Short mmCIF file of C-alpha atoms and ligand atoms in Angstrom, two decimals:
data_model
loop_
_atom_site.label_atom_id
_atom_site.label_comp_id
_atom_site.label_asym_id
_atom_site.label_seq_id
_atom_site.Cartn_x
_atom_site.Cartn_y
_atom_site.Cartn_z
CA UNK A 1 23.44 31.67 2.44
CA UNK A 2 19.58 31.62 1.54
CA UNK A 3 17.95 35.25 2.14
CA UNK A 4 15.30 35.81 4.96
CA UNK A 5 12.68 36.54 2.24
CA UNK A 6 13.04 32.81 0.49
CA UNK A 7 13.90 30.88 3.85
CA UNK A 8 10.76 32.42 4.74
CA UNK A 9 8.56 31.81 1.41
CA UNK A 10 10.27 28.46 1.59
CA UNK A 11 9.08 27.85 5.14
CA UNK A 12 5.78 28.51 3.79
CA UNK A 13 5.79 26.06 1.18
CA UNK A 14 6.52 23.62 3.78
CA UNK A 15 3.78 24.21 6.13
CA UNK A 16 1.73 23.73 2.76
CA UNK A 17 3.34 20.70 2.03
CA UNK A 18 2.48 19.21 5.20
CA UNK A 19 -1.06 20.75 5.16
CA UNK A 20 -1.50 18.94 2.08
CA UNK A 21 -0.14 15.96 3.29
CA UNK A 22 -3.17 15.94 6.23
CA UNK A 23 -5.00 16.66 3.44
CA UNK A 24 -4.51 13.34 1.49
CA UNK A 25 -4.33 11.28 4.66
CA UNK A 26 -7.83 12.66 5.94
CA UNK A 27 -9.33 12.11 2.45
CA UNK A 28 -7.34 8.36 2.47
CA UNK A 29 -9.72 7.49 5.73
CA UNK A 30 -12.60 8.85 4.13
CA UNK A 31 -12.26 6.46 1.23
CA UNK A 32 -11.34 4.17 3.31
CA UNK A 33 -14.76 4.40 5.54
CA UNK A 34 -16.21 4.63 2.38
CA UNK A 35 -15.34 0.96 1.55
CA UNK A 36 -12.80 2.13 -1.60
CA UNK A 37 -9.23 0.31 -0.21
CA UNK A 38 -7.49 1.39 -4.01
CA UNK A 39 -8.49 4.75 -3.45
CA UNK A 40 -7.38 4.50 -0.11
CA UNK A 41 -4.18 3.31 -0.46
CA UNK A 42 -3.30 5.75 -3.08
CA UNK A 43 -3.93 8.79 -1.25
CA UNK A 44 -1.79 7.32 1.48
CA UNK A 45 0.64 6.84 -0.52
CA UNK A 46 -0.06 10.65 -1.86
CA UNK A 47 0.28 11.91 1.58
CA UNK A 48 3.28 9.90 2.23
CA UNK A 49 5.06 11.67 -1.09
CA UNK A 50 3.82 15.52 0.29
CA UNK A 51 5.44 14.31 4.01
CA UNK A 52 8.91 14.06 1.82
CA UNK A 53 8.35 16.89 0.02
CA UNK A 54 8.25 18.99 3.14
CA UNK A 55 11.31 17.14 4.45
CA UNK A 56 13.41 17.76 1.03
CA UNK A 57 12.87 21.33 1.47
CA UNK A 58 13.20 21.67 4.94
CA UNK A 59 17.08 19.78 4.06
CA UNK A 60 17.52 21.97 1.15
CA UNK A 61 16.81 25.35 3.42
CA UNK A 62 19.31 23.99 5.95
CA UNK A 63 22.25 22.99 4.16
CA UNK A 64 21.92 26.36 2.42
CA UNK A 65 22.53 27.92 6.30
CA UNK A 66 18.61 28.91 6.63
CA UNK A 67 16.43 27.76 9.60
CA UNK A 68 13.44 25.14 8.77
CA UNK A 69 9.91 25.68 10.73
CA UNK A 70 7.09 24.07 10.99
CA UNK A 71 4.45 26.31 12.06
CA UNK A 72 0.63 25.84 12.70
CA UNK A 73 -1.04 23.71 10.25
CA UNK A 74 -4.71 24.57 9.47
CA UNK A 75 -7.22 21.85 9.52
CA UNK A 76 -8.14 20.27 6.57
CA UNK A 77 -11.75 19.19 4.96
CA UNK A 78 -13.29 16.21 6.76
CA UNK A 79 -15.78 14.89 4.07
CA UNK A 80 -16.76 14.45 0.50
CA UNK A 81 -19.40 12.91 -1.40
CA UNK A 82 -18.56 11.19 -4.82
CA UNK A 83 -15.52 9.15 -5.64
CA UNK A 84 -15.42 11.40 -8.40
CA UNK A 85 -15.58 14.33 -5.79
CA UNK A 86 -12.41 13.54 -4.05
CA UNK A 87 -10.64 13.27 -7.41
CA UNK A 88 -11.50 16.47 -8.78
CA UNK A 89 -10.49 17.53 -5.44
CA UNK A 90 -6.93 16.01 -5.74
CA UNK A 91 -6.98 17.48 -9.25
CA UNK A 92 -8.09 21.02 -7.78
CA UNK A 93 -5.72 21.30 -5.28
CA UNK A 94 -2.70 19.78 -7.09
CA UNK A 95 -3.34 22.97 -9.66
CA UNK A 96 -3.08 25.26 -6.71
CA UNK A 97 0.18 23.91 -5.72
CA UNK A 98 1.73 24.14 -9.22
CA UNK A 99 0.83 28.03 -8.62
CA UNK A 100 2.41 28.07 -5.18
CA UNK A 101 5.95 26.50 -6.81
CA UNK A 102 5.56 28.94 -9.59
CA UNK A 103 5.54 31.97 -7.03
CA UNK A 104 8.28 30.46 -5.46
CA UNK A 105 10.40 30.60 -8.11
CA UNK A 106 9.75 34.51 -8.91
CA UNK A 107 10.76 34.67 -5.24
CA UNK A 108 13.81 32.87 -6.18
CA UNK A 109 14.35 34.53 -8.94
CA UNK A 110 13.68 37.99 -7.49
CA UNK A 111 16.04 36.99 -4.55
CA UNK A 112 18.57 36.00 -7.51
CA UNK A 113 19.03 32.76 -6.17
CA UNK A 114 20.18 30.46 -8.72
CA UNK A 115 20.83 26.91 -6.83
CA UNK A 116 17.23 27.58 -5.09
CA UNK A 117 15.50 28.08 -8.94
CA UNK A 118 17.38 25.21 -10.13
CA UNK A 119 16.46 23.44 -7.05
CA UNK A 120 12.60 24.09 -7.27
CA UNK A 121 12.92 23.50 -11.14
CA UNK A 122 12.28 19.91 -10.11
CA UNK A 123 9.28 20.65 -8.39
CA UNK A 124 7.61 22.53 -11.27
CA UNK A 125 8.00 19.53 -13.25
CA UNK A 126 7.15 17.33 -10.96
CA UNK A 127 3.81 19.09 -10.55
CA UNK A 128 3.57 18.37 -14.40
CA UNK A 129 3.36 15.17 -13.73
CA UNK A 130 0.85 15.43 -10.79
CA UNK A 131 -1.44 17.42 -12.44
CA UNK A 132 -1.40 14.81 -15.41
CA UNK A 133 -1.99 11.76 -13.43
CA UNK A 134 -4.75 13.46 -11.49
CA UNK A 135 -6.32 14.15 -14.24
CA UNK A 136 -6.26 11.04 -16.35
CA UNK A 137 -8.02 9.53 -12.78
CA UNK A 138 -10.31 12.10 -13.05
CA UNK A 139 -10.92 11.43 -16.67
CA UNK A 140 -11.69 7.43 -16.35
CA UNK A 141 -13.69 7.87 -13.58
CA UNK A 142 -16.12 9.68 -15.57
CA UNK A 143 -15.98 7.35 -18.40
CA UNK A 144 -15.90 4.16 -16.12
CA UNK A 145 -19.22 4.91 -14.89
CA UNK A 146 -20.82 3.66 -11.43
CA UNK A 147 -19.97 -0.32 -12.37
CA UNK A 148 -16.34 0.65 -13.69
CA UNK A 149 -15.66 2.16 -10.50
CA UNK A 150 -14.02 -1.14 -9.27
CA UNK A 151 -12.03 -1.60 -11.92
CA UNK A 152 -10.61 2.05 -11.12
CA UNK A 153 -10.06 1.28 -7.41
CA UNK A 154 -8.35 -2.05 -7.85
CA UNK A 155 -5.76 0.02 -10.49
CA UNK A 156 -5.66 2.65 -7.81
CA UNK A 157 -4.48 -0.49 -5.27
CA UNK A 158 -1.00 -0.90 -7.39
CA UNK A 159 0.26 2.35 -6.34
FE1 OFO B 201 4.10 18.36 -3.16
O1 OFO B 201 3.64 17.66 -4.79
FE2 OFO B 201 1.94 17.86 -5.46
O2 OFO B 201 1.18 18.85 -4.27
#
């Protein structure tokens, strides 16, 4: 049985999760308004993958007996400017949510919860990796350069 402290620090991370999945979506219509279908599709897809990362947790809290909520999302940023804007954006905020998962674990850890650290062990790494691909987009848009910026959205369409 999950304590009230994580089920609630878990619920939390959800209701981020799914803020940052509205987050992604809203940006994935304003690159899509923008006329940028790779970049587009890609943050769809990136708002699809937050979705399920809400939903894993939300299974994980309830088949360890806890209660899953989804509370009030706040709204989310409406505009941009620069392609290279919304990247360092995605970049940005997938650094904030590394520090999120790493104050979950402490809470995990504080809790002594071992199956919930082991659990969001996979998430730290998996922010790893999300920080790194965010970053590499980051880093060829600003090489690519106004022109290459077509090049970058039709690699951002195979997603
Ligand atoms: Fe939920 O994985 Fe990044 O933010």
């Amino acid at each position: 049985m999950i304590t009230e402290k994580l089920q609630n620090a878990i619920n939390d991370q959800i209701a981020a999760e799914l803020w940052s999945s509205n987050l992604y979506l809203q940006m994935s219509f304003y690159m899509e308004k923008e006329g940028w279908e790779g970049a587009a599709h890609w943050l769809g897809k990136q708002a699809e993958e937050e979705r399920e990362h809400a939903l894993d947790m939300a299974r994980y809290l309830m088949k360890r007996g806890g209660e899953a909520k989804v509370s009030m999302i706040d709204v989310v940023p409406q505009g941009w400017g620069s392609y290279a804007e919304v990247f360092k954006h995605v970049y940005d905020h997938e650094c904030h949510v590394s520090e999120l998962i790493n104050t979950l674990v402490d809470v995990a850890s504080g809790e002594k919860d071992k199956a919930t650290q082991d659990f969001l062990w996979g998430y730290v790494r998996e922010q790893v990796e999300e920080e790194a691909t965010a970053s590499a987009i980051v880093d060829k848009i600003r090489k690519a350069g106004d022109a290459g910026l077509f090049y970058i959205d039709a690699e951002l369409a195979k997603r």
